Amino acid sequence: NAGVTQTPKFRVLKTGQSMTLLCAQDMNHEYMYWYRQDPGMGLRLIHYSVGEGTTAKGEVPDGYNVSRLKKQNFLLGLESAAPSQTSVYFCASSYGAGPYEQYFGPGTRLTVT
Amino acid sequence: SQQGEEDPQALSIQEGENATMNCSYKTSINNLQWYRQNSGRGLVHLILIRSNEREKHSGRLRVTLDTSKKSSSLLITASRAADTASYFCATDVLYMGSGGGADGLTFGKGTHLIIQP
């Protein structure tokens, strides 16, 4: 099993450009999450999904949109990138809520100039 | 805002020594998890401890939880160079989104552990 994969691994955007980050998991997990990690910081939750067709806001949702059209995929979109969105983005999935571990992807390093 | 705070922010020890890092949190929890992150990689789950547990072991890892003090500690015994990484505690948090509530995790800033050979 590949676990959680993320595409792309690196990306450089100019301010105002848009892009979509793709997350895929092959563990049949219901829950999926998008986090961002800034230098010296822990992870902050952007959006999450509790199942196919559902999405919800996390701690820092502004400037991002998400979609979960298929159970195994969770897309994170930036409609108009800003330098403040320069970060490392991690996708994660879990079997359920509560006492379940989250499985993380390798991350996408995004730079917005 | 971040729930958990790890202490110390950085720790450097000799290989073979024990490493202890602490986590404090602010509000009541159902469970607490510890994760490891190697440089430039995603997080890897280490151990989960429930609020009704006081101590848990997994290999060279020992986690304690004191809910009265809202704190947890992670002990790594007989450290190895491969243990060099950042360690994060994560506590459950309830996010109220469309369709109802869902438990998520909130992470601290981490302890960066360096094992000197």
Tab-separated table of C-alpha atoms in Angstrom:
chain	number	residue	atom	x	y	z
A	1	ASN	CA	0.000	0.000	0.000
A	2	ALA	CA	1.200	3.496	-0.837
A	3	GLY	CA	-0.550	5.020	2.200
A	4	VAL	CA	-1.062	8.760	1.738
A	5	THR	CA	0.437	10.407	-1.309
A	6	GLN	CA	0.590	14.078	-2.261
A	7	THR	CA	1.066	15.782	-5.592
A	8	PRO	CA	3.110	17.850	-6.321
A	9	LYS	CA	6.068	17.725	-3.931
A	10	PHE	CA	7.235	21.258	-4.683
A	11	ARG	CA	5.642	24.271	-6.346
A	12	VAL	CA	6.464	27.922	-6.830
A	13	LEU	CA	3.614	30.304	-7.575
A	14	LYS	CA	3.402	33.985	-8.291
A	15	THR	CA	1.007	36.087	-6.234
A	16	GLY	CA	-2.490	35.792	-7.629
A	17	GLN	CA	-1.986	32.452	-9.374
A	18	SER	CA	-4.111	29.459	-8.529
A	19	MET	CA	-3.298	25.823	-7.987
A	20	THR	CA	-4.677	22.571	-6.656
A	21	LEU	CA	-2.906	20.143	-4.353
A	22	LEU	CA	-3.973	16.526	-4.622
A	23	CYS	CA	-4.028	14.058	-1.768
A	24	ALA	CA	-4.791	10.379	-2.265
A	25	GLN	CA	-5.083	7.544	0.266
A	26	ASP	CA	-5.507	3.833	-0.319
A	27	MET	CA	-6.505	2.800	3.204
A	28	ASN	CA	-10.253	3.300	2.755
A	29	HIS	CA	-10.237	5.968	5.458
A	30	GLU	CA	-13.322	8.079	5.965
A	31	TYR	CA	-11.585	11.113	7.440
A	32	MET	CA	-9.110	13.287	5.579
A	33	TYR	CA	-7.361	16.486	6.607
A	34	TRP	CA	-5.254	19.317	5.192
A	35	TYR	CA	-2.703	21.007	7.453
A	36	ARG	CA	-0.117	23.682	6.942
A	37	GLN	CA	3.181	23.854	8.790
A	38	ASP	CA	5.163	27.048	9.067
A	39	PRO	CA	8.757	27.293	10.378
A	40	GLY	CA	8.993	26.595	14.088
A	41	MET	CA	5.296	25.885	14.290
A	42	GLY	CA	3.162	22.873	14.747
A	43	LEU	CA	0.556	21.863	12.228
A	44	ARG	CA	-2.581	23.923	11.822
A	45	LEU	CA	-5.727	22.411	10.372
A	46	ILE	CA	-7.029	24.106	7.225
A	47	HIS	CA	-10.002	21.956	6.210
A	48	TYR	CA	-11.127	18.428	6.843
A	49	SER	CA	-13.621	15.903	5.531
A	50	VAL	CA	-15.552	13.218	7.381
A	51	GLY	CA	-16.554	11.351	4.263
A	52	GLU	CA	-17.058	11.465	0.519
A	53	GLY	CA	-18.910	14.603	-0.509
A	54	THR	CA	-18.376	16.403	2.812
A	55	THR	CA	-15.963	19.160	3.776
A	56	ALA	CA	-15.656	21.465	6.762
A	57	LYS	CA	-13.480	24.311	8.009
A	58	GLY	CA	-10.629	23.891	10.421
A	59	GLU	CA	-8.558	26.455	12.278
A	60	VAL	CA	-7.165	28.457	9.319
A	61	PRO	CA	-9.528	28.009	6.320
A	62	ASP	CA	-9.375	31.475	4.763
A	63	GLY	CA	-7.947	31.580	1.240
A	64	TYR	CA	-8.398	27.844	0.648
A	65	ASN	CA	-11.120	25.629	-0.765
A	66	VAL	CA	-11.401	21.856	-0.730
A	67	SER	CA	-13.342	19.107	-2.409
A	68	ARG	CA	-13.866	15.404	-1.666
A	69	LEU	CA	-15.592	14.021	-4.740
A	70	LYS	CA	-14.115	10.544	-4.232
A	71	LYS	CA	-13.473	8.849	-0.915
A	72	GLN	CA	-9.810	8.311	-1.663
A	73	ASN	CA	-9.034	11.863	-2.817
A	74	PHE	CA	-9.008	15.211	-1.045
A	75	LEU	CA	-8.139	18.306	-3.046
A	76	LEU	CA	-6.909	21.617	-1.656
A	77	GLY	CA	-7.263	24.672	-3.843
A	78	LEU	CA	-5.735	28.109	-3.674
A	79	GLU	CA	-7.759	30.442	-5.867
A	80	SER	CA	-5.477	33.492	-5.620
A	81	ALA	CA	-2.186	32.683	-3.932
A	82	ALA	CA	-0.642	35.125	-1.477
A	83	PRO	CA	2.889	35.185	0.028
A	84	SER	CA	1.319	34.390	3.415
A	85	GLN	CA	0.383	30.983	1.986
A	86	THR	CA	4.049	30.029	1.587
A	87	SER	CA	4.207	26.913	3.719
A	88	VAL	CA	4.526	23.154	3.764
A	89	TYR	CA	1.175	21.472	3.292
A	90	PHE	CA	0.423	18.052	4.720
A	91	CYS	CA	-2.492	15.827	4.016
A	92	ALA	CA	-3.561	13.167	6.497
A	93	SER	CA	-6.229	10.524	6.791
A	94	SER	CA	-7.695	8.461	9.595
A	95	TYR	CA	-10.145	5.624	10.066
A	96	GLY	CA	-12.419	7.744	12.203
A	97	ALA	CA	-12.640	10.531	14.741
A	98	GLY	CA	-11.390	10.361	18.314
A	99	PRO	CA	-8.785	7.780	19.336
A	100	TYR	CA	-7.477	7.008	15.879
A	101	GLU	CA	-4.049	7.840	14.596
A	102	GLN	CA	-3.650	10.013	11.567
A	103	TYR	CA	-1.522	8.908	8.631
A	104	PHE	CA	0.385	11.685	6.943
A	105	GLY	CA	1.579	12.261	3.425
A	106	PRO	CA	5.126	13.459	2.660
A	107	GLY	CA	4.112	17.092	2.230
A	108	THR	CA	4.065	19.729	-0.501
A	109	ARG	CA	6.431	22.665	-0.188
A	110	LEU	CA	4.758	25.734	-1.673
A	111	THR	CA	6.444	29.069	-2.206
A	112	VAL	CA	4.447	32.113	-3.278
A	113	THR	CA	6.518	35.010	-4.590
B	1	SER	CA	-4.860	28.674	18.714
B	2	GLN	CA	-2.554	25.803	19.609
B	3	GLN	CA	-3.613	23.615	22.471
B	4	GLY	CA	-0.409	21.810	23.250
B	5	GLU	CA	2.980	23.263	24.067
B	6	GLU	CA	6.085	21.092	24.120
B	7	ASP	CA	9.034	21.709	26.365
B	8	PRO	CA	11.921	22.036	25.761
B	9	GLN	CA	11.886	23.506	22.267
B	10	ALA	CA	15.206	21.829	21.556
B	11	LEU	CA	17.137	19.039	23.241
B	12	SER	CA	20.584	17.652	22.453
B	13	ILE	CA	21.848	14.513	24.176
B	14	GLN	CA	24.448	11.807	23.685
B	15	GLU	CA	23.557	8.528	22.052
B	16	GLY	CA	22.523	6.010	24.647
B	17	GLU	CA	21.098	8.582	27.056
B	18	ASN	CA	17.413	8.960	27.781
B	19	ALA	CA	15.428	11.858	26.316
B	20	THR	CA	12.422	13.365	28.044
B	21	MET	CA	10.114	15.925	26.542
B	22	ASN	CA	6.965	17.407	27.978
B	23	CYS	CA	3.666	18.645	26.682
B	24	SER	CA	1.183	20.906	28.420
B	25	TYR	CA	-2.306	21.604	27.187
B	26	LYS	CA	-5.101	23.946	28.126
B	27	THR	CA	-8.488	22.263	27.947
B	28	SER	CA	-9.869	18.859	28.800
B	29	ILE	CA	-9.033	16.082	26.380
B	30	ASN	CA	-10.234	12.615	25.507
B	31	ASN	CA	-6.877	11.417	24.293
B	32	LEU	CA	-3.366	12.669	23.556
B	33	GLN	CA	-1.052	11.469	20.818
B	34	TRP	CA	2.662	11.837	20.123
B	35	TYR	CA	4.079	12.081	16.623
B	36	ARG	CA	7.587	12.158	15.209
B	37	GLN	CA	8.693	14.178	12.199
B	38	ASN	CA	12.001	13.568	10.520
B	39	SER	CA	13.431	16.539	8.665
B	40	GLY	CA	11.432	17.331	5.550
B	41	ARG	CA	9.050	14.416	6.011
B	42	GLY	CA	5.478	13.854	7.136
B	43	LEU	CA	4.522	13.038	10.697
B	44	VAL	CA	4.526	9.491	11.970
B	45	HIS	CA	2.304	8.369	14.818
B	46	LEU	CA	4.138	7.044	17.875
B	47	ILE	CA	1.647	6.444	20.625
B	48	LEU	CA	-1.829	7.368	21.853
B	49	ILE	CA	-2.837	7.641	25.482
B	50	ARG	CA	-6.438	8.005	26.589
B	51	SER	CA	-7.549	10.384	29.323
B	52	ASN	CA	-8.257	7.477	31.703
B	53	GLU	CA	-4.740	6.087	31.305
B	54	ARG	CA	-1.735	7.285	33.288
B	55	GLU	CA	1.103	5.533	31.530
B	56	LYS	CA	1.703	3.654	28.329
B	57	HIS	CA	4.706	1.888	26.844
B	58	SER	CA	5.713	1.058	23.305
B	59	GLY	CA	9.180	-0.369	22.784
B	60	ARG	CA	11.656	2.279	23.970
B	61	LEU	CA	8.881	4.846	24.388
B	62	ARG	CA	7.114	5.637	27.628
B	63	VAL	CA	4.306	8.175	27.776
B	64	THR	CA	2.681	9.510	30.914
B	65	LEU	CA	-0.437	11.605	31.252
B	66	ASP	CA	-1.457	13.734	34.213
B	67	THR	CA	-4.888	15.143	33.510
B	68	SER	CA	-4.944	17.091	36.790
B	69	LYS	CA	-1.891	19.037	35.625
B	70	LYS	CA	-2.901	18.932	31.965
B	71	SER	CA	0.471	17.580	30.997
B	72	SER	CA	2.112	14.625	29.312
B	73	SER	CA	5.671	13.449	28.945
B	74	LEU	CA	7.424	11.322	26.351
B	75	LEU	CA	10.490	9.375	27.409
B	76	ILE	CA	12.763	7.762	24.845
B	77	THR	CA	15.175	5.355	26.479
B	78	ALA	CA	18.599	4.336	25.161
B	79	SER	CA	18.470	6.956	22.397
B	80	ARG	CA	19.900	6.287	18.955
B	81	ALA	CA	21.055	8.599	16.184
B	82	ALA	CA	17.936	7.624	14.233
B	83	ASP	CA	15.792	9.182	16.973
B	84	THR	CA	16.929	12.631	15.819
B	85	ALA	CA	13.683	14.310	14.809
B	86	SER	CA	11.007	16.728	15.959
B	87	TYR	CA	8.414	15.371	18.350
B	88	PHE	CA	4.898	16.760	18.592
B	89	CYS	CA	2.091	16.177	20.995
B	90	ALA	CA	-1.421	16.399	19.624
B	91	THR	CA	-4.658	16.684	21.539
B	92	ASP	CA	-8.169	16.107	20.337
B	93	VAL	CA	-10.306	19.103	19.568
B	94	LEU	CA	-13.890	19.352	18.461
B	95	TYR	CA	-14.466	21.185	15.212
B	96	MET	CA	-18.067	22.085	14.574
B	97	GLY	CA	-18.530	21.924	10.847
B	98	SER	CA	-21.449	21.382	8.537
B	99	GLY	CA	-23.023	18.010	9.179
B	100	GLY	CA	-22.087	17.987	12.836
B	101	GLY	CA	-18.985	17.909	14.971
B	102	ALA	CA	-15.867	15.974	14.231
B	103	ASP	CA	-12.821	15.320	16.330
B	104	GLY	CA	-9.599	16.645	14.955
B	105	LEU	CA	-6.148	17.109	16.399
B	106	THR	CA	-4.343	20.249	17.454
B	107	PHE	CA	-0.558	20.116	17.514
B	108	GLY	CA	2.058	21.845	19.606
B	109	LYS	CA	5.146	23.492	18.156
B	110	GLY	CA	7.307	20.473	18.835
B	111	THR	CA	10.556	19.535	20.526
B	112	HIS	CA	13.541	19.214	18.223
B	113	LEU	CA	15.660	16.323	19.487
B	114	ILE	CA	19.251	15.851	18.380
B	115	ILE	CA	21.118	12.688	19.299
B	116	GLN	CA	24.873	13.196	19.227
B	117	PRO	CA	26.825	10.084	18.172
